[in-house]
CSV table of N, CA, C and O in Angstrom, one decimal:
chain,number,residue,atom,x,y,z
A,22,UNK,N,58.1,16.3,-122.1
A,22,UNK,CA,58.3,17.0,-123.4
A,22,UNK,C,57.1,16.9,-124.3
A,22,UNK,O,56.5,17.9,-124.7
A,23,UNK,N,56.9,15.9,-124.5
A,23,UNK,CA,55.3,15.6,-125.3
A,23,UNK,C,54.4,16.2,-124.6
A,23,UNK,O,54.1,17.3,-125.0
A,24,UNK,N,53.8,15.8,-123.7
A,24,UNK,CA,52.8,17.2,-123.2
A,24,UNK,C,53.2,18.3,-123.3
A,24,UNK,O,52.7,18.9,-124.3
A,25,UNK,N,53.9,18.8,-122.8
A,25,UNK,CA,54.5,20.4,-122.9
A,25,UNK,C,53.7,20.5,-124.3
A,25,UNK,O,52.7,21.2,-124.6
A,26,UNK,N,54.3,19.9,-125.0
A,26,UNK,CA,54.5,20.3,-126.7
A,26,UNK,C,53.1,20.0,-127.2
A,26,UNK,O,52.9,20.3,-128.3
A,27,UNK,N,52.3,19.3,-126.6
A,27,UNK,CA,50.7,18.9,-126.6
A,27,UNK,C,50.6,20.1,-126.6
A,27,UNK,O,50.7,20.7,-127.7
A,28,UNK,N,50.4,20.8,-125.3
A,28,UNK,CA,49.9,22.2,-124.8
A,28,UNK,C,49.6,23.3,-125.8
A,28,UNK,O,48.7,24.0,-126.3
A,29,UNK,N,51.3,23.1,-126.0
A,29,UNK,CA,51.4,24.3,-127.4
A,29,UNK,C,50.6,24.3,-128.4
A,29,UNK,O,50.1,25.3,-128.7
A,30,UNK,N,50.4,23.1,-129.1
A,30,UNK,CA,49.5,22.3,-130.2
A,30,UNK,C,48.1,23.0,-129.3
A,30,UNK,O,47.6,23.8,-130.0
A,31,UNK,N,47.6,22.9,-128.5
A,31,UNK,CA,46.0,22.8,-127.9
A,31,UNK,C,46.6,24.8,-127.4
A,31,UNK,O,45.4,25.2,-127.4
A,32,UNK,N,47.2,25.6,-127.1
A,32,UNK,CA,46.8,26.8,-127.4
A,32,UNK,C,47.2,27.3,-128.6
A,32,UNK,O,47.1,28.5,-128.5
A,33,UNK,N,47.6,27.0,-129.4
A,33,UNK,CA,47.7,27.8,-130.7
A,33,UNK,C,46.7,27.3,-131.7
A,33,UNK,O,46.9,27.5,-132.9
A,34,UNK,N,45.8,26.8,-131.5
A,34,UNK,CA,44.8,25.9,-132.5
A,34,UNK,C,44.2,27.1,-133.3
A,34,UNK,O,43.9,28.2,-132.9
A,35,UNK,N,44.0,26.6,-134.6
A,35,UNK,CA,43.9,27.6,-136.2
A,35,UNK,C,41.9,27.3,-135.8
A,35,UNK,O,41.3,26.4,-135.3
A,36,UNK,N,41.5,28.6,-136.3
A,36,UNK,CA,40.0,28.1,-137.1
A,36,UNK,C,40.2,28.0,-138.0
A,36,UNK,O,41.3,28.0,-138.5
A,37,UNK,N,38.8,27.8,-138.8
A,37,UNK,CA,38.7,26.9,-140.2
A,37,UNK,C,39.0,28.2,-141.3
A,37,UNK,O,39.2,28.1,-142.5
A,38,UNK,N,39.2,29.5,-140.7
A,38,UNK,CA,39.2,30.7,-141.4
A,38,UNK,C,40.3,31.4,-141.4
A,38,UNK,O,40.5,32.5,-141.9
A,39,UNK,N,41.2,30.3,-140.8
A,39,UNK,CA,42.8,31.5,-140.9
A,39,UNK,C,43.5,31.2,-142.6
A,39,UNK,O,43.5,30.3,-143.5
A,40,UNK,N,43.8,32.7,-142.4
A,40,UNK,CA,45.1,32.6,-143.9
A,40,UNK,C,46.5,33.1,-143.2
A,40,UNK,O,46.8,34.0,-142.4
A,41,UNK,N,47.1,32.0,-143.9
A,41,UNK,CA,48.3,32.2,-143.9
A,41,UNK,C,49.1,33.4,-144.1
A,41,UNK,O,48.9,34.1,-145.1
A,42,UNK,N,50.0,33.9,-143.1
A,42,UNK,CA,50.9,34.6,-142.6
A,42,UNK,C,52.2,34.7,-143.4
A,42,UNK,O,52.9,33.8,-142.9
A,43,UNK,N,52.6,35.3,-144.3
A,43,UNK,CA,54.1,35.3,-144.6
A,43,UNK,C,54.9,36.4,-144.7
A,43,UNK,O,55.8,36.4,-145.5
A,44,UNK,N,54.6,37.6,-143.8
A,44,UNK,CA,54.7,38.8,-143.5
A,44,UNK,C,56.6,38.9,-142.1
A,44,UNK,O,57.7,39.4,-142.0
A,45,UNK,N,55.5,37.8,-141.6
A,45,UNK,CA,56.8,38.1,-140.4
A,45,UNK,C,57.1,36.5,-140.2
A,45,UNK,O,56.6,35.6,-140.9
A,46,UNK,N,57.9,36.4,-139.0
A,46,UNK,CA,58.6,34.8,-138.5
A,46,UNK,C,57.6,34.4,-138.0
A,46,UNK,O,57.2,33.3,-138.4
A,47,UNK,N,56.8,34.9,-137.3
A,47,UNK,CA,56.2,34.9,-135.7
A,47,UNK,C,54.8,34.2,-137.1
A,47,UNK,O,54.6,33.0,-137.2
A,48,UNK,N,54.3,34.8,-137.5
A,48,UNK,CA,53.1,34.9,-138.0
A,48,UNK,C,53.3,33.5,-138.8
A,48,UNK,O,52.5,32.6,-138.8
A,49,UNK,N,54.2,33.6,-139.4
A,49,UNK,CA,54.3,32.3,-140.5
A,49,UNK,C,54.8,30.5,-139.8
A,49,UNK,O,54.7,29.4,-140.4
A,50,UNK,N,55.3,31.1,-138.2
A,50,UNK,CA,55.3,29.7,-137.7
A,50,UNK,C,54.0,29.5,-137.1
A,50,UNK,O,53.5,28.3,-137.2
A,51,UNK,N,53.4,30.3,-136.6
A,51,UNK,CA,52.0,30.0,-135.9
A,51,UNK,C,50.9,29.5,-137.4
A,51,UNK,O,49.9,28.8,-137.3
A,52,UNK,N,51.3,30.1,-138.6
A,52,UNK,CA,50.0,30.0,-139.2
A,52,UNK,C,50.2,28.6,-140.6
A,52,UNK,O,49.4,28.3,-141.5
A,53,UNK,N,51.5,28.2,-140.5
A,53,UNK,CA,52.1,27.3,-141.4
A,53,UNK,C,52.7,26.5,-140.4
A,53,UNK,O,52.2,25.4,-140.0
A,54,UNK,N,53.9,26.8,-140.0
A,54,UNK,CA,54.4,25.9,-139.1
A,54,UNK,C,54.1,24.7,-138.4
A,54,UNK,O,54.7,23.6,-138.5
A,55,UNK,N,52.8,25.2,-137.4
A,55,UNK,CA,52.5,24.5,-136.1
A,55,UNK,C,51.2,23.9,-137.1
A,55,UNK,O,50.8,22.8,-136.7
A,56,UNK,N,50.5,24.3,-138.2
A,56,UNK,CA,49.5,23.1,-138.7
A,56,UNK,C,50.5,21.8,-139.3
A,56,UNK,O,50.3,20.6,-139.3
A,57,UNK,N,51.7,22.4,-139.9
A,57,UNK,CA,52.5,21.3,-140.3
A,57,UNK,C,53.2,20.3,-139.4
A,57,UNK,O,53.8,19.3,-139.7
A,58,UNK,N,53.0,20.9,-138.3
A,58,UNK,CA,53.6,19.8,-137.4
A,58,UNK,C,53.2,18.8,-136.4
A,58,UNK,O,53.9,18.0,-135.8
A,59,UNK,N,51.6,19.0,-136.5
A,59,UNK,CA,50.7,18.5,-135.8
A,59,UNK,C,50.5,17.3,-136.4
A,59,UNK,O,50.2,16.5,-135.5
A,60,UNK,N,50.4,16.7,-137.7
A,60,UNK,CA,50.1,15.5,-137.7
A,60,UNK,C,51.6,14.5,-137.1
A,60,UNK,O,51.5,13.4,-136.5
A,61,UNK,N,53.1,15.2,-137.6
A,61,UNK,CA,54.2,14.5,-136.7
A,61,UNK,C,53.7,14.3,-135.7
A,61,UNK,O,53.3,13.1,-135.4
A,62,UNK,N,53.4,15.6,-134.8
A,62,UNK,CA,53.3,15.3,-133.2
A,62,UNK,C,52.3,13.9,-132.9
A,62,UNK,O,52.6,12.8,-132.3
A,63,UNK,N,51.4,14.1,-133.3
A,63,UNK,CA,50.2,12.8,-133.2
A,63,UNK,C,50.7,11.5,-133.6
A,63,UNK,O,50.4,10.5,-132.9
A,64,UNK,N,51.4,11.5,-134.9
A,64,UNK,CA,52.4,10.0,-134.6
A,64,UNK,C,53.1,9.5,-133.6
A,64,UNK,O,52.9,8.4,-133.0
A,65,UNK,N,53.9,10.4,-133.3
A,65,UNK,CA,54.8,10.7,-132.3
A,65,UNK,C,53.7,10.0,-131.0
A,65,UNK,O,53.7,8.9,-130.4
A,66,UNK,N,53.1,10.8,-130.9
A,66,UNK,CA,52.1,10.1,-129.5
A,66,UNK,C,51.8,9.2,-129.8
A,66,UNK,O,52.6,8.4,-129.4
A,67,UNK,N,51.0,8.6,-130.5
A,67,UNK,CA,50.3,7.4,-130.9
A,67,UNK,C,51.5,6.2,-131.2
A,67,UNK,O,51.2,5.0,-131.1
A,68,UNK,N,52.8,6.5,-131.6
A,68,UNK,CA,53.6,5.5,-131.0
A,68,UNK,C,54.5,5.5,-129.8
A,68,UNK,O,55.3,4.7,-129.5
A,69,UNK,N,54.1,6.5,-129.1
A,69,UNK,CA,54.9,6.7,-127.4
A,69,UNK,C,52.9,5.6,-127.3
A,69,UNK,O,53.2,4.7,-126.5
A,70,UNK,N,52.1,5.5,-127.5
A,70,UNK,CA,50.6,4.8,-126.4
A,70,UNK,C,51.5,3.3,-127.0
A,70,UNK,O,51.7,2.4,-126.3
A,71,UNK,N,51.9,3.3,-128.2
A,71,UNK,CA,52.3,1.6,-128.6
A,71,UNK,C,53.0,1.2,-128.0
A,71,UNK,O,52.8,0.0,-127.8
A,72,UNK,N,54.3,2.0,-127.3
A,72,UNK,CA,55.5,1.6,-126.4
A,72,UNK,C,55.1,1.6,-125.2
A,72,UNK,O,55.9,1.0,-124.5
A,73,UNK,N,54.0,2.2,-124.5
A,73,UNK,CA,53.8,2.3,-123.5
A,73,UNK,C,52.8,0.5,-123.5
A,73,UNK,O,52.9,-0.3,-122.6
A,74,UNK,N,52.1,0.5,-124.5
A,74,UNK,CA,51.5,-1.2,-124.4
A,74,UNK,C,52.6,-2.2,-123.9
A,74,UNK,O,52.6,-3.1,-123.1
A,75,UNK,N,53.6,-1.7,-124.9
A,75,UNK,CA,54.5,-2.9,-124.7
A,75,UNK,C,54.9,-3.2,-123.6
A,75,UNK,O,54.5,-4.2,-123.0
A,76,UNK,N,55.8,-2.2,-123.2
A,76,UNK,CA,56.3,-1.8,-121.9
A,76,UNK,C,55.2,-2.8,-120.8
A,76,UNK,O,55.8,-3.6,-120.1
A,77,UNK,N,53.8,-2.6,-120.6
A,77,UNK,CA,52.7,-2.8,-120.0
A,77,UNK,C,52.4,-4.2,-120.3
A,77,UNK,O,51.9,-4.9,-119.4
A,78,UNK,N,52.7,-4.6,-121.1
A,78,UNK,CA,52.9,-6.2,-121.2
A,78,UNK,C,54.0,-7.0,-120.7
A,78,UNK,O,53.9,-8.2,-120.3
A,79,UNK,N,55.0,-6.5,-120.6
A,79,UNK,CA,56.0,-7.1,-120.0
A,79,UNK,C,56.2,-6.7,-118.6
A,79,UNK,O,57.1,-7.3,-118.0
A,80,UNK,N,55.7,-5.9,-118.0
A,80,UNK,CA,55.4,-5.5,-116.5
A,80,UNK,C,55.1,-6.3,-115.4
A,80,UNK,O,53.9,-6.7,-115.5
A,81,UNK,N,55.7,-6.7,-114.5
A,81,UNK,CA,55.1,-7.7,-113.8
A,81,UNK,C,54.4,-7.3,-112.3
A,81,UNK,O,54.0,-8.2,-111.6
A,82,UNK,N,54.3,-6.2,-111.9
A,82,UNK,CA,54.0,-5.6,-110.7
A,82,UNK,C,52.8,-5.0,-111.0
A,82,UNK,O,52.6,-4.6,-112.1
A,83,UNK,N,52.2,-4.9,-110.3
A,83,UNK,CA,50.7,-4.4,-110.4
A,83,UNK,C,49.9,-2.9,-110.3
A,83,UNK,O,48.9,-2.5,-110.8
A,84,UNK,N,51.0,-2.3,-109.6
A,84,UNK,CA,51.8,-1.5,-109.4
A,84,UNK,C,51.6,-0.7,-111.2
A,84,UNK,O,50.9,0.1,-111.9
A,85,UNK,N,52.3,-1.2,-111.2
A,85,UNK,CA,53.2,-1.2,-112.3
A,85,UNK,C,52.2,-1.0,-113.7
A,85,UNK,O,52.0,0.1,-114.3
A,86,UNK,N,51.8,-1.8,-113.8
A,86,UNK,CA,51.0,-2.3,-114.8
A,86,UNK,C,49.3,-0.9,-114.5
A,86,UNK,O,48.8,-0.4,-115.4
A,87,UNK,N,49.1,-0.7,-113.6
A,87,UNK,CA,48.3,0.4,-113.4
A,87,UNK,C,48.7,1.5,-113.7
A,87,UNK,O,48.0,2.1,-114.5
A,88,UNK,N,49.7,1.9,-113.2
A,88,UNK,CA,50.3,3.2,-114.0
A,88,UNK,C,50.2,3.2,-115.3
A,88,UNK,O,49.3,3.9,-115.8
A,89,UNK,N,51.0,2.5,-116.2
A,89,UNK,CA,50.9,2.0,-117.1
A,89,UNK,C,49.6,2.5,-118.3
A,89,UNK,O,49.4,3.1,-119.3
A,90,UNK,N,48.7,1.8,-117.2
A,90,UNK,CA,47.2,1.7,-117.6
A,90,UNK,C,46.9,2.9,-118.0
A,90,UNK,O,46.6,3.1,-119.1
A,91,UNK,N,46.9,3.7,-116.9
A,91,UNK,CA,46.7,5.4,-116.6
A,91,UNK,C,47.3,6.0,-117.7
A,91,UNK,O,46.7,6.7,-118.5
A,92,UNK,N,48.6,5.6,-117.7
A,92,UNK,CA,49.3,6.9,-118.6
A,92,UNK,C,48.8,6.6,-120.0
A,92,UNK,O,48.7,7.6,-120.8
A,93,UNK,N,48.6,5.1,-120.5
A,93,UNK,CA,47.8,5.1,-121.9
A,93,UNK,C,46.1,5.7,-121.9
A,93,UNK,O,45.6,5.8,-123.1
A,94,UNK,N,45.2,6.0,-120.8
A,94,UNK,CA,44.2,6.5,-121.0
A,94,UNK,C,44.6,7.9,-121.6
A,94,UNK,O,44.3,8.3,-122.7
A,95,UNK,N,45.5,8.6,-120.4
A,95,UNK,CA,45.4,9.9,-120.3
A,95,UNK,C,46.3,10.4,-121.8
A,95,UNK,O,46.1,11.5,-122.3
A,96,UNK,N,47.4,9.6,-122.5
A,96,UNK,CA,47.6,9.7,-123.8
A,96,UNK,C,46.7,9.9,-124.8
A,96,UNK,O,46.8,10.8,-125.7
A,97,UNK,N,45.8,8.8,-124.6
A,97,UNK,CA,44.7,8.6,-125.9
A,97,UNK,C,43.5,9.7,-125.9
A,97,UNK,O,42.9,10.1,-126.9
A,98,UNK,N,43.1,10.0,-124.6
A,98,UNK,CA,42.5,11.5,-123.7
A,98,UNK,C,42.8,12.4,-124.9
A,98,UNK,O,42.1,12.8,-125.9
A,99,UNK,N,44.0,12.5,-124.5
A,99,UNK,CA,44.8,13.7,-124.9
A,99,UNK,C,44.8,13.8,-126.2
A,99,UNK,O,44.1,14.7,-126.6
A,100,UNK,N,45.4,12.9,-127.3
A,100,UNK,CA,45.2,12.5,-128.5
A,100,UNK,C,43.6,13.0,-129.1
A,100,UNK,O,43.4,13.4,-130.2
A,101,UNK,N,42.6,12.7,-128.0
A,101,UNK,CA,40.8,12.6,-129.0
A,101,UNK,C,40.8,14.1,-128.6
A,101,UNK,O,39.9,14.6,-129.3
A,102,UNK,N,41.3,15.0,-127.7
A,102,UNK,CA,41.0,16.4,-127.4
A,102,UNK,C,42.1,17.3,-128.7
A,102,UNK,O,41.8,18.3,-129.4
A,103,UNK,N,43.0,16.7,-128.5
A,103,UNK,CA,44.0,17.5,-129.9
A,103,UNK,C,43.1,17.6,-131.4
A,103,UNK,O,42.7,18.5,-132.1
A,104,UNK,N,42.9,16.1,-131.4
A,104,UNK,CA,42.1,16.0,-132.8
A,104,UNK,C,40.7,16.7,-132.6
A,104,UNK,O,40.3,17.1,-133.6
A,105,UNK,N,39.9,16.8,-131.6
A,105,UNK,CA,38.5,17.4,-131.7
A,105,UNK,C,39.3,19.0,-131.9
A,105,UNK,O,38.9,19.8,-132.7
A,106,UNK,N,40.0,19.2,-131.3
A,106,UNK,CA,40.4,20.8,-131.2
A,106,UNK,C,41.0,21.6,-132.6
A,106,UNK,O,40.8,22.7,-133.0
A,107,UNK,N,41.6,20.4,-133.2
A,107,UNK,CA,42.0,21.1,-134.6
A,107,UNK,C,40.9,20.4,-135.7
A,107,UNK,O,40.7,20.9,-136.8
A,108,UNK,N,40.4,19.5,-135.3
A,108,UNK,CA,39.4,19.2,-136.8
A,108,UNK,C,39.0,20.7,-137.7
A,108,UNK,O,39.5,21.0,-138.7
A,109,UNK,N,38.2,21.3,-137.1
A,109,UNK,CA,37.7,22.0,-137.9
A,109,UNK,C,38.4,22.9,-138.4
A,109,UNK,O,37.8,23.9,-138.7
A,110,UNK,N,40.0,23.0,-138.5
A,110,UNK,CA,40.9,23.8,-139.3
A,110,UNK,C,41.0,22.8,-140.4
A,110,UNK,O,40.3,23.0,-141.5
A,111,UNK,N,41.8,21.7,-140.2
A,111,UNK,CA,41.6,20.8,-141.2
A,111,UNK,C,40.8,20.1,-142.2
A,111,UNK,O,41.2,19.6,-143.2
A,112,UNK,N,39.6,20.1,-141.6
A,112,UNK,CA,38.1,20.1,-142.1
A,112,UNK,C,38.1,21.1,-143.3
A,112,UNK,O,37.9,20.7,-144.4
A,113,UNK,N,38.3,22.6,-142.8
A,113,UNK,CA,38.6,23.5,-143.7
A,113,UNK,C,39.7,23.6,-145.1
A,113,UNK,O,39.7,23.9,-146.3
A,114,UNK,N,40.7,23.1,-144.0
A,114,UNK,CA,41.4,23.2,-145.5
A,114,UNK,C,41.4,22.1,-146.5
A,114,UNK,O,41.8,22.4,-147.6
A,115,UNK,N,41.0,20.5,-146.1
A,115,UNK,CA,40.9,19.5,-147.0
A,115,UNK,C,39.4,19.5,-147.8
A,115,UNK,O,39.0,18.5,-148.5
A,116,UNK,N,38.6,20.8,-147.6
A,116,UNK,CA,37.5,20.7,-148.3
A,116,UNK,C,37.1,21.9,-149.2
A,116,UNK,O,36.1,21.9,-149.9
């Protein structure tokens, strides 16, 4: 569900030049909505990489502990590509 919903976040990404939409549904969730929801989502991940530490600390299989391993790379991956992909909307609007 979190990737899925990554995905979404990584193809609907704003440039630094959009205005806001309040014409229709469609327009006003893509152009308000989904900037408003992106920094939840990024918590949201960044405490699913904390539980996944934990989890990885208490692991005793090796196995185990590698996966683990993997799935917090490809989290935090994911995490520095969301934020390189929307910086420069928010760049935009916090300046």
């Amino acid at each position: 569900m979190l990737l899925v919903l990554g995905f979404i976040f990584l193809i609907f990404v704003q440039d630094k030049n959009t205005e806001l939409i309040l014409d229709n549904a469609l327009g006003t969730i893509l152009t308000l909505g989904v900037p408003a929801t992106l920094p939840i989502y990024l918590m949201v991940l960044l405490f699913d990489i904390v539980m996944v530490a934990v989890r990885l600390s208490s692991s005793e299989s090796s196995n185990e502990k590698l996966f683990f391993k993997r799935v917090i790379f490809f989290e935090i991956s994911f995490v520095a590509i969301i934020v390189y992909a929307w910086l420069p909307y928010f760049a935009g609007v916090f300046t």
